[in-house]
Short mmCIF file of N, CA and C and ligand atoms in Angstrom, two decimals:
data_model
loop_
_atom_site.label_atom_id
_atom_site.label_comp_id
_atom_site.label_asym_id
_atom_site.label_seq_id
_atom_site.Cartn_x
_atom_site.Cartn_y
_atom_site.Cartn_z
N MET A 22 29.35 8.80 -2.76
CA MET A 22 29.26 8.87 -1.28
C MET A 22 27.87 8.50 -1.00
N ILE A 23 27.53 7.43 0.20
CA ILE A 23 26.20 7.24 0.50
C ILE A 23 25.72 8.40 1.70
N ARG A 24 24.68 8.82 1.45
CA ARG A 24 23.90 9.72 2.49
C ARG A 24 23.10 9.07 2.91
N PRO A 25 22.77 9.75 4.46
CA PRO A 25 21.71 8.82 5.21
C PRO A 25 20.63 9.22 4.57
N ILE A 26 19.47 8.59 4.85
CA ILE A 26 18.33 8.60 4.57
C ILE A 26 17.46 8.94 5.93
N LEU A 27 16.74 10.14 5.36
CA LEU A 27 15.85 10.24 6.37
C LEU A 27 14.66 9.76 6.75
N LYS A 28 14.09 9.72 7.80
CA LYS A 28 12.90 8.51 8.12
C LYS A 28 11.88 9.55 8.27
N TYR A 29 10.88 8.96 8.46
CA TYR A 29 9.65 9.39 8.54
C TYR A 29 9.34 10.22 10.19
N GLY A 30 8.91 11.18 10.09
CA GLY A 30 8.81 12.26 11.15
C GLY A 30 9.77 13.35 11.03
N ASP A 31 10.48 13.18 10.22
CA ASP A 31 11.77 14.28 9.89
C ASP A 31 10.90 15.34 9.15
N ASP A 32 10.99 16.58 9.31
CA ASP A 32 10.20 17.66 8.75
C ASP A 32 10.62 17.88 7.32
N HIS A 33 11.71 17.75 7.01
CA HIS A 33 12.41 17.90 5.60
C HIS A 33 11.76 17.03 4.61
N LEU A 34 11.13 15.90 5.05
CA LEU A 34 10.37 14.86 4.27
C LEU A 34 9.22 15.55 3.78
N HIS A 35 8.72 16.64 4.29
CA HIS A 35 7.44 17.35 4.33
C HIS A 35 7.61 18.48 3.64
N GLU A 36 8.52 18.81 3.04
CA GLU A 36 8.89 20.22 2.62
C GLU A 36 8.70 19.76 0.83
N PRO A 37 8.28 20.85 0.09
CA PRO A 37 8.08 20.76 -1.26
C PRO A 37 9.65 21.25 -2.17
N ALA A 38 10.23 19.97 -2.83
CA ALA A 38 11.54 20.51 -3.47
C ALA A 38 11.48 21.48 -4.52
N GLY A 39 12.40 22.18 -4.70
CA GLY A 39 12.40 23.34 -5.77
C GLY A 39 12.98 22.71 -7.05
N GLU A 40 12.79 23.24 -8.12
CA GLU A 40 13.38 22.91 -9.41
C GLU A 40 14.95 23.24 -9.44
N VAL A 41 15.59 22.62 -10.07
CA VAL A 41 17.12 22.55 -10.58
C VAL A 41 17.03 23.37 -11.55
N SER A 42 18.09 24.81 -11.18
CA SER A 42 18.14 25.71 -12.55
C SER A 42 19.17 25.25 -13.43
N GLU A 43 20.07 24.26 -13.00
CA GLU A 43 21.13 24.04 -14.33
C GLU A 43 21.55 22.41 -13.74
N VAL A 44 21.98 21.73 -14.94
CA VAL A 44 22.42 20.59 -14.34
C VAL A 44 24.41 20.66 -14.32
N THR A 45 24.49 21.07 -13.16
CA THR A 45 26.17 21.54 -13.03
C THR A 45 26.65 20.08 -12.68
N PRO A 46 27.95 20.11 -12.43
CA PRO A 46 28.74 18.86 -12.13
C PRO A 46 28.25 18.44 -10.38
N ASP A 47 28.09 19.63 -9.65
CA ASP A 47 27.69 19.38 -8.38
C ASP A 47 26.37 18.50 -8.31
N ILE A 48 25.41 18.92 -9.27
CA ILE A 48 24.09 18.28 -9.52
C ILE A 48 24.32 16.85 -10.13
N GLN A 49 25.04 16.28 -10.79
CA GLN A 49 25.74 14.87 -11.41
C GLN A 49 26.05 14.62 -9.98
N GLN A 50 26.94 15.05 -9.16
CA GLN A 50 27.30 14.46 -7.91
C GLN A 50 26.43 14.15 -7.41
N LEU A 51 25.63 15.15 -6.91
CA LEU A 51 24.05 14.57 -6.00
C LEU A 51 23.46 13.47 -6.85
N ALA A 52 23.46 13.30 -7.93
CA ALA A 52 22.49 12.22 -8.64
C ALA A 52 23.38 10.76 -8.33
N ASP A 53 24.65 11.19 -8.60
CA ASP A 53 25.35 10.12 -8.35
C ASP A 53 25.34 9.37 -6.73
N ASP A 54 25.20 10.17 -5.99
CA ASP A 54 25.20 9.89 -4.47
C ASP A 54 23.78 9.23 -4.32
N MET A 55 22.98 9.63 -4.84
CA MET A 55 21.48 9.32 -4.99
C MET A 55 21.25 7.61 -5.43
N VAL A 56 21.97 7.78 -6.26
CA VAL A 56 22.04 6.06 -6.87
C VAL A 56 22.97 5.18 -5.97
N GLU A 57 24.00 5.66 -5.48
CA GLU A 57 24.80 4.68 -4.63
C GLU A 57 23.85 4.66 -3.26
N THR A 58 23.49 5.67 -2.77
CA THR A 58 22.58 5.42 -1.68
C THR A 58 21.41 4.67 -1.91
N MET A 59 20.78 4.67 -3.13
CA MET A 59 19.64 3.68 -3.38
C MET A 59 20.36 2.08 -3.58
N TYR A 60 21.15 2.02 -4.04
CA TYR A 60 21.81 0.69 -4.15
C TYR A 60 22.13 0.00 -3.18
N ALA A 61 22.83 1.04 -1.87
CA ALA A 61 23.23 0.49 -0.84
C ALA A 61 22.03 -0.09 0.22
N ALA A 62 20.95 0.67 0.05
CA ALA A 62 19.86 0.40 0.90
C ALA A 62 19.47 -0.82 1.08
N PRO A 63 19.03 -1.67 0.33
CA PRO A 63 18.99 -1.52 -1.27
C PRO A 63 17.39 -1.06 -1.52
N GLY A 64 17.40 -0.11 -2.49
CA GLY A 64 15.99 0.09 -2.99
C GLY A 64 15.77 0.23 -4.54
N ILE A 65 14.47 0.50 -4.86
CA ILE A 65 13.78 0.62 -6.29
C ILE A 65 14.07 2.04 -6.45
N GLY A 66 13.85 2.90 -5.47
CA GLY A 66 13.95 4.28 -6.03
C GLY A 66 14.54 5.48 -4.71
N LEU A 67 14.73 6.60 -5.14
CA LEU A 67 15.03 7.45 -3.80
C LEU A 67 14.97 9.12 -4.61
N ALA A 68 14.46 9.88 -3.80
CA ALA A 68 13.89 11.31 -4.16
C ALA A 68 15.05 12.00 -3.37
N ALA A 69 15.39 13.16 -4.04
CA ALA A 69 16.59 14.00 -3.17
C ALA A 69 16.02 14.39 -1.93
N THR A 70 14.82 14.72 -1.57
CA THR A 70 13.96 15.03 -0.51
C THR A 70 14.49 14.01 0.47
N GLN A 71 14.80 12.77 0.10
CA GLN A 71 14.83 11.72 1.30
C GLN A 71 16.34 12.00 1.84
N ILE A 72 17.17 12.64 1.08
CA ILE A 72 18.84 12.83 1.80
C ILE A 72 18.73 14.40 2.26
N GLY A 73 17.83 15.05 2.34
CA GLY A 73 17.64 16.30 2.97
C GLY A 73 17.83 17.22 1.89
N VAL A 74 17.84 16.93 0.58
CA VAL A 74 18.23 17.99 -0.28
C VAL A 74 16.78 18.37 -1.16
N PRO A 75 16.54 19.49 -0.96
CA PRO A 75 15.11 20.05 -1.37
C PRO A 75 15.39 20.58 -3.00
N LEU A 76 15.52 19.64 -3.53
CA LEU A 76 15.72 19.62 -5.31
C LEU A 76 14.91 18.81 -5.95
N ARG A 77 14.16 19.05 -7.19
CA ARG A 77 13.46 17.76 -7.88
C ARG A 77 14.45 16.79 -8.77
N ILE A 78 14.85 16.06 -7.94
CA ILE A 78 15.40 14.87 -8.62
C ILE A 78 15.16 13.79 -8.14
N PHE A 79 15.05 12.60 -9.03
CA PHE A 79 14.59 11.40 -8.38
C PHE A 79 15.36 10.17 -9.27
N VAL A 80 15.79 9.00 -8.41
CA VAL A 80 16.28 8.03 -9.44
C VAL A 80 15.59 6.78 -8.79
N VAL A 81 15.49 5.98 -10.12
CA VAL A 81 14.58 4.67 -9.91
C VAL A 81 15.38 3.50 -10.85
N ASP A 82 15.73 2.32 -10.18
CA ASP A 82 16.10 1.40 -10.55
C ASP A 82 15.45 -0.10 -10.37
N LEU A 83 14.45 -0.53 -11.17
CA LEU A 83 13.81 -1.62 -10.79
C LEU A 83 14.50 -2.88 -10.60
N SER A 84 15.87 -2.93 -11.34
CA SER A 84 16.86 -4.04 -11.56
C SER A 84 17.70 -4.11 -10.14
N LEU A 85 17.44 -2.95 -9.19
CA LEU A 85 18.51 -2.78 -8.26
C LEU A 85 19.99 -3.00 -8.62
N GLY A 86 20.36 -2.42 -9.97
CA GLY A 86 21.50 -2.40 -10.46
C GLY A 86 22.14 -3.49 -11.01
N ARG A 87 21.02 -4.28 -11.22
CA ARG A 87 21.47 -5.88 -12.13
C ARG A 87 21.59 -5.56 -13.45
N ASP A 88 20.64 -4.40 -13.97
CA ASP A 88 20.97 -4.38 -15.60
C ASP A 88 21.42 -2.89 -15.50
N ILE A 89 22.44 -2.84 -16.48
CA ILE A 89 22.83 -1.30 -16.64
C ILE A 89 22.08 -0.46 -17.33
N GLU A 90 20.76 -1.12 -18.34
CA GLU A 90 20.04 -0.26 -18.57
C GLU A 90 18.78 0.42 -17.87
N GLY A 91 18.94 -0.25 -16.54
CA GLY A 91 17.62 0.06 -15.66
C GLY A 91 17.70 1.38 -14.94
N LEU A 92 18.86 1.94 -14.61
CA LEU A 92 18.98 3.19 -13.96
C LEU A 92 18.12 4.15 -14.83
N ILE A 93 17.24 5.09 -13.98
CA ILE A 93 16.54 6.34 -14.52
C ILE A 93 17.07 7.41 -13.38
N VAL A 94 17.59 8.53 -14.05
CA VAL A 94 17.74 9.44 -13.17
C VAL A 94 16.89 10.66 -13.95
N MET A 95 16.05 11.46 -13.29
CA MET A 95 15.36 12.28 -13.74
C MET A 95 15.37 13.55 -12.71
N ILE A 96 15.52 14.82 -13.47
CA ILE A 96 15.98 15.80 -13.01
C ILE A 96 14.68 17.17 -13.44
N ASN A 97 14.20 17.64 -12.57
CA ASN A 97 12.82 18.44 -12.74
C ASN A 97 11.88 17.58 -13.43
N PRO A 98 11.38 16.53 -13.04
CA PRO A 98 10.24 15.59 -13.43
C PRO A 98 8.95 16.27 -13.60
N VAL A 99 7.93 15.83 -14.64
CA VAL A 99 6.83 16.51 -14.45
C VAL A 99 6.12 15.43 -15.08
N PHE A 100 4.94 15.15 -14.76
CA PHE A 100 4.01 14.13 -15.34
C PHE A 100 3.22 14.82 -16.74
N VAL A 101 3.49 13.95 -17.68
CA VAL A 101 3.04 13.87 -19.11
C VAL A 101 1.37 13.53 -19.35
N GLU A 102 1.19 12.43 -18.54
CA GLU A 102 0.18 11.65 -18.57
C GLU A 102 0.19 10.63 -17.60
N ARG A 103 -1.22 10.40 -16.82
CA ARG A 103 -1.48 9.26 -16.09
C ARG A 103 -2.68 8.63 -16.50
N THR A 104 -2.65 7.54 -16.58
CA THR A 104 -3.94 6.78 -16.70
C THR A 104 -4.02 5.30 -15.79
N GLY A 105 -5.52 5.27 -16.03
CA GLY A 105 -5.78 3.71 -15.15
C GLY A 105 -5.63 3.71 -13.64
N MET A 106 -5.45 2.66 -12.90
CA MET A 106 -5.52 2.67 -11.47
C MET A 106 -5.35 1.05 -11.10
N GLN A 107 -4.08 1.17 -10.23
CA GLN A 107 -3.67 -0.23 -9.41
C GLN A 107 -3.75 0.08 -8.36
N LEU A 108 -3.64 -1.10 -7.71
CA LEU A 108 -4.07 -0.86 -5.93
C LEU A 108 -2.92 -2.51 -5.71
N GLU A 109 -1.37 -1.99 -5.40
CA GLU A 109 -0.31 -2.70 -5.04
C GLU A 109 0.01 -2.61 -3.39
N ASP A 110 0.92 -3.23 -3.09
CA ASP A 110 1.59 -3.03 -1.74
C ASP A 110 2.86 -2.25 -2.07
N GLU A 111 3.14 -1.16 -0.91
CA GLU A 111 3.89 -0.19 -1.27
C GLU A 111 4.53 0.26 0.00
N GLY A 112 6.17 0.07 -0.27
CA GLY A 112 7.01 0.35 1.08
C GLY A 112 7.92 1.87 0.51
N CYS A 113 8.81 2.24 1.45
CA CYS A 113 9.63 3.49 1.29
C CYS A 113 10.78 2.94 2.27
N LEU A 114 12.06 3.62 1.58
CA LEU A 114 13.11 3.42 2.28
C LEU A 114 13.10 4.34 3.67
N SER A 115 11.98 5.56 3.71
CA SER A 115 11.87 6.52 4.73
C SER A 115 11.05 6.19 5.74
N VAL A 116 10.30 4.88 5.40
CA VAL A 116 9.54 4.22 6.43
C VAL A 116 9.97 2.63 6.42
N PRO A 117 10.73 2.60 6.96
CA PRO A 117 11.85 1.07 6.92
C PRO A 117 10.63 0.08 7.86
N GLY A 118 10.23 -1.04 7.26
CA GLY A 118 9.63 -1.89 7.98
C GLY A 118 7.84 -1.87 7.50
N PHE A 119 7.41 -0.69 6.91
CA PHE A 119 6.24 -0.87 6.82
C PHE A 119 5.46 -0.91 5.72
N ASN A 120 4.51 -1.41 5.32
CA ASN A 120 4.09 -1.37 3.70
C ASN A 120 2.47 -1.51 4.08
N ALA A 121 1.90 -0.83 2.87
CA ALA A 121 0.57 -0.79 2.71
C ALA A 121 0.31 -0.62 1.46
N THR A 122 -1.19 -1.12 1.43
CA THR A 122 -1.58 -1.03 -0.05
C THR A 122 -1.89 0.13 -0.51
N VAL A 123 -1.66 0.97 -1.93
CA VAL A 123 -1.98 2.42 -2.27
C VAL A 123 -2.64 2.37 -3.51
N ALA A 124 -3.22 2.97 -3.72
CA ALA A 124 -4.09 3.23 -5.01
C ALA A 124 -3.41 4.46 -5.76
N ARG A 125 -2.74 4.01 -7.13
CA ARG A 125 -1.89 4.67 -8.00
C ARG A 125 -2.06 4.33 -9.36
N PRO A 126 -2.44 5.46 -10.46
CA PRO A 126 -2.66 5.05 -11.62
C PRO A 126 -1.87 4.28 -12.29
N ALA A 127 -2.30 3.27 -13.31
CA ALA A 127 -1.62 2.11 -13.68
C ALA A 127 -0.43 2.42 -14.62
N ARG A 128 -0.27 3.40 -15.41
CA ARG A 128 0.37 4.06 -16.13
C ARG A 128 0.98 5.54 -15.98
N ALA A 129 2.04 5.76 -16.06
CA ALA A 129 2.53 7.27 -15.67
C ALA A 129 3.48 7.74 -16.79
N VAL A 130 3.57 8.67 -17.66
CA VAL A 130 4.63 9.09 -18.63
C VAL A 130 5.02 10.22 -17.65
N VAL A 131 6.61 10.28 -17.61
CA VAL A 131 7.15 11.16 -16.89
C VAL A 131 8.46 12.03 -17.87
N LYS A 132 8.21 13.38 -17.63
CA LYS A 132 9.27 14.01 -18.46
C LYS A 132 10.49 15.02 -17.49
N GLY A 133 11.34 14.74 -17.93
CA GLY A 133 12.48 15.32 -17.31
C GLY A 133 13.93 15.18 -17.91
N LEU A 134 14.93 15.82 -17.19
CA LEU A 134 16.50 15.71 -17.78
C LEU A 134 17.06 14.87 -17.06
N ASP A 135 17.87 14.09 -17.85
CA ASP A 135 18.51 12.99 -17.45
C ASP A 135 19.95 13.67 -16.94
N ARG A 136 20.83 12.58 -16.29
CA ARG A 136 21.99 13.08 -15.56
C ARG A 136 22.89 13.93 -16.68
N GLY A 137 23.03 13.94 -17.86
CA GLY A 137 23.70 14.91 -18.94
C GLY A 137 22.94 15.90 -19.29
N GLY A 138 21.70 16.29 -18.52
CA GLY A 138 20.74 17.53 -18.95
C GLY A 138 20.31 17.24 -20.32
N VAL A 139 19.88 15.90 -20.59
CA VAL A 139 19.11 15.81 -21.86
C VAL A 139 17.72 15.60 -21.40
N GLU A 140 16.74 16.03 -22.15
CA GLU A 140 15.24 15.85 -21.96
C GLU A 140 15.05 14.30 -22.26
N ARG A 141 14.08 13.84 -21.59
CA ARG A 141 13.81 12.29 -21.68
C ARG A 141 12.36 12.37 -21.18
N THR A 142 11.79 11.58 -22.01
CA THR A 142 10.49 11.09 -21.68
C THR A 142 10.44 9.66 -21.64
N ILE A 143 9.82 9.31 -20.29
CA ILE A 143 9.93 7.85 -20.10
C ILE A 143 8.31 7.48 -19.53
N GLU A 144 7.94 6.23 -20.49
CA GLU A 144 6.61 5.69 -19.81
C GLU A 144 6.88 4.61 -18.98
N GLY A 145 6.07 4.78 -17.89
CA GLY A 145 6.07 3.38 -16.91
C GLY A 145 4.57 2.83 -16.81
N THR A 146 4.97 1.56 -16.52
CA THR A 146 3.65 0.91 -16.22
C THR A 146 3.62 -0.01 -15.11
N GLY A 147 2.87 -0.29 -14.45
CA GLY A 147 3.03 -1.21 -13.27
C GLY A 147 3.84 -0.90 -12.34
N LEU A 148 4.68 -1.80 -11.99
CA LEU A 148 5.53 -1.12 -10.76
C LEU A 148 6.43 0.11 -11.18
N LEU A 149 6.85 0.16 -12.28
CA LEU A 149 7.43 1.47 -12.89
C LEU A 149 6.92 2.83 -12.74
N ALA A 150 5.37 2.53 -12.99
CA ALA A 150 4.48 3.96 -12.90
C ALA A 150 4.39 4.05 -11.43
N ARG A 151 4.16 3.09 -10.54
CA ARG A 151 4.18 3.02 -9.02
C ARG A 151 5.28 3.95 -8.67
N ALA A 152 6.62 3.52 -9.08
CA ALA A 152 7.94 4.06 -8.56
C ALA A 152 7.91 5.65 -8.82
N PHE A 153 7.53 5.60 -10.30
CA PHE A 153 7.45 7.30 -10.63
C PHE A 153 6.39 8.04 -9.58
N GLN A 154 5.76 7.54 -9.62
CA GLN A 154 4.54 8.51 -8.50
C GLN A 154 4.92 8.68 -7.22
N HIS A 155 5.54 7.42 -6.70
CA HIS A 155 6.00 7.76 -5.04
C HIS A 155 7.05 8.40 -5.23
N GLU A 156 8.22 8.54 -5.94
CA GLU A 156 8.99 9.59 -5.82
C GLU A 156 8.61 10.96 -6.27
N MET A 157 7.92 10.94 -7.30
CA MET A 157 7.06 12.52 -7.19
C MET A 157 6.60 12.97 -6.05
N ASP A 158 5.75 11.96 -5.40
CA ASP A 158 5.41 12.21 -4.20
C ASP A 158 6.29 13.02 -3.12
N HIS A 159 7.47 12.38 -3.05
CA HIS A 159 8.39 12.94 -2.18
C HIS A 159 8.90 14.29 -2.16
N LEU A 160 8.84 14.63 -4.12
CA LEU A 160 9.24 15.89 -4.47
C LEU A 160 8.03 16.58 -4.00
N ASP A 161 6.92 16.41 -3.74
CA ASP A 161 5.85 17.75 -3.38
C ASP A 161 5.74 17.44 -1.70
N GLY A 162 6.81 16.71 -1.22
CA GLY A 162 6.73 16.66 0.24
C GLY A 162 5.57 15.56 0.98
N LYS A 163 5.60 14.61 0.05
CA LYS A 163 4.48 13.49 0.61
C LYS A 163 5.07 12.09 0.63
N VAL A 164 4.76 11.32 1.63
CA VAL A 164 5.18 10.05 2.06
C VAL A 164 3.90 8.75 1.61
N PHE A 165 4.34 7.73 1.34
CA PHE A 165 3.04 7.20 0.96
C PHE A 165 2.02 6.87 2.03
N LEU A 166 2.50 7.02 3.41
CA LEU A 166 1.58 7.08 4.46
C LEU A 166 0.36 8.22 4.19
N ASP A 167 0.99 9.29 3.62
CA ASP A 167 0.06 10.40 3.57
C ASP A 167 -1.07 9.99 2.43
N ARG A 168 -1.01 9.22 1.51
CA ARG A 168 -1.93 8.57 0.65
C ARG A 168 -2.75 7.46 1.21
N LEU A 169 -2.37 7.16 2.84
CA LEU A 169 -3.51 6.11 2.91
C LEU A 169 -4.51 6.89 4.23
N GLN A 170 -5.59 6.44 4.22
CA GLN A 170 -6.85 6.87 5.00
C GLN A 170 -7.12 6.13 6.17
N GLY A 171 -7.45 6.83 7.32
CA GLY A 171 -7.99 6.41 8.39
C GLY A 171 -7.47 5.15 9.38
N ILE A 172 -7.89 4.18 9.59
CA ILE A 172 -7.36 3.56 10.59
C ILE A 172 -6.16 3.07 10.22
N LYS A 173 -6.01 2.58 8.91
CA LYS A 173 -4.56 1.91 8.41
C LYS A 173 -3.18 2.81 8.65
N LYS A 174 -3.56 4.40 8.30
CA LYS A 174 -2.30 5.34 8.55
C LYS A 174 -2.53 5.43 10.21
N GLN A 175 -3.48 5.29 11.00
CA GLN A 175 -3.19 5.55 12.17
C GLN A 175 -2.47 4.63 13.10
N MET A 176 -2.63 3.35 12.24
CA MET A 176 -1.92 2.07 13.01
C MET A 176 -0.41 2.06 12.73
N ILE A 177 0.08 2.77 11.81
CA ILE A 177 1.24 2.68 11.37
C ILE A 177 2.06 3.67 12.25
N VAL A 178 1.52 4.97 11.90
CA VAL A 178 1.85 5.94 12.70
C VAL A 178 2.04 5.84 14.27
N ARG A 179 1.04 4.85 14.92
CA ARG A 179 1.16 4.72 16.08
C ARG A 179 2.43 3.58 16.60
N ARG A 180 2.71 2.97 15.78
CA ARG A 180 3.68 1.90 15.74
C ARG A 180 5.03 2.59 15.71
N ILE A 181 5.09 3.72 14.61
CA ILE A 181 6.55 4.44 14.15
C ILE A 181 6.86 5.22 15.52
N LYS A 182 5.59 5.75 16.28
CA LYS A 182 6.05 6.67 17.37
C LYS A 182 6.27 5.94 18.60
N LYS A 183 5.81 4.79 18.83
CA LYS A 183 6.37 3.65 19.90
C LYS A 183 7.92 3.43 19.64
N LEU A 184 8.13 3.05 18.14
CA LEU A 184 9.43 3.08 18.07
C LEU A 184 10.33 4.24 18.08
N MET A 185 10.06 5.42 17.91
CA MET A 185 10.70 6.65 18.31
C MET A 185 10.68 6.83 19.67
N ARG A 186 9.94 6.41 20.44
CA ARG A 186 10.14 6.81 22.02
C ARG A 186 10.87 5.67 22.53
N SER A 187 10.96 4.36 21.93
CA SER A 187 12.46 3.63 22.50
C SER A 187 13.43 3.87 21.73
N HIS A 188 13.60 4.82 20.93
CA HIS A 188 15.10 5.13 20.15
C HIS A 188 15.03 3.95 18.94
N GLN A 189 14.16 3.27 18.48
CA GLN A 189 14.41 2.40 17.54
C GLN A 189 14.08 2.49 16.20
N TRP A 190 13.75 3.91 16.12
CA TRP A 190 13.41 4.83 14.77
C TRP A 190 14.81 5.37 14.50
NI1 NI B 27 9.94 6.66 -0.64
#
């Protein structure tokens, strides 16, 4: 089932998510809904926080569903390692229409449970490392705008508030 994606301004996006205590059929259904919602958007990643569920689950697929091996479901993910630095443009399904350059580590290793409850460790570099960190931020109640400083953030927030006032957000 496709779930509505919360947009910037919704308080739920700023609440840290809690651990999943057990990978039950309900959790698997939630993960499936997240995958469906991500593909429908379309986007390369989605955190449970973004559909208003405060649980530590994210899904990522850089292939947008084109490669069957591309889908990553991570439950209770933690960083094992983060190294280097990259500066690239970043966007978010919860902040549609806006992009900004965000500094992120160039490599990130994440460990968590997959959809079957099996522990997985996945190394990401480049865009995958960026996606991991973007989704982990969501689980901690942060969106990429919170990583921006000063005028750049103010400009985007001001434009979003204007859209809100004219009910276009
Ligand atoms: Ni996002």
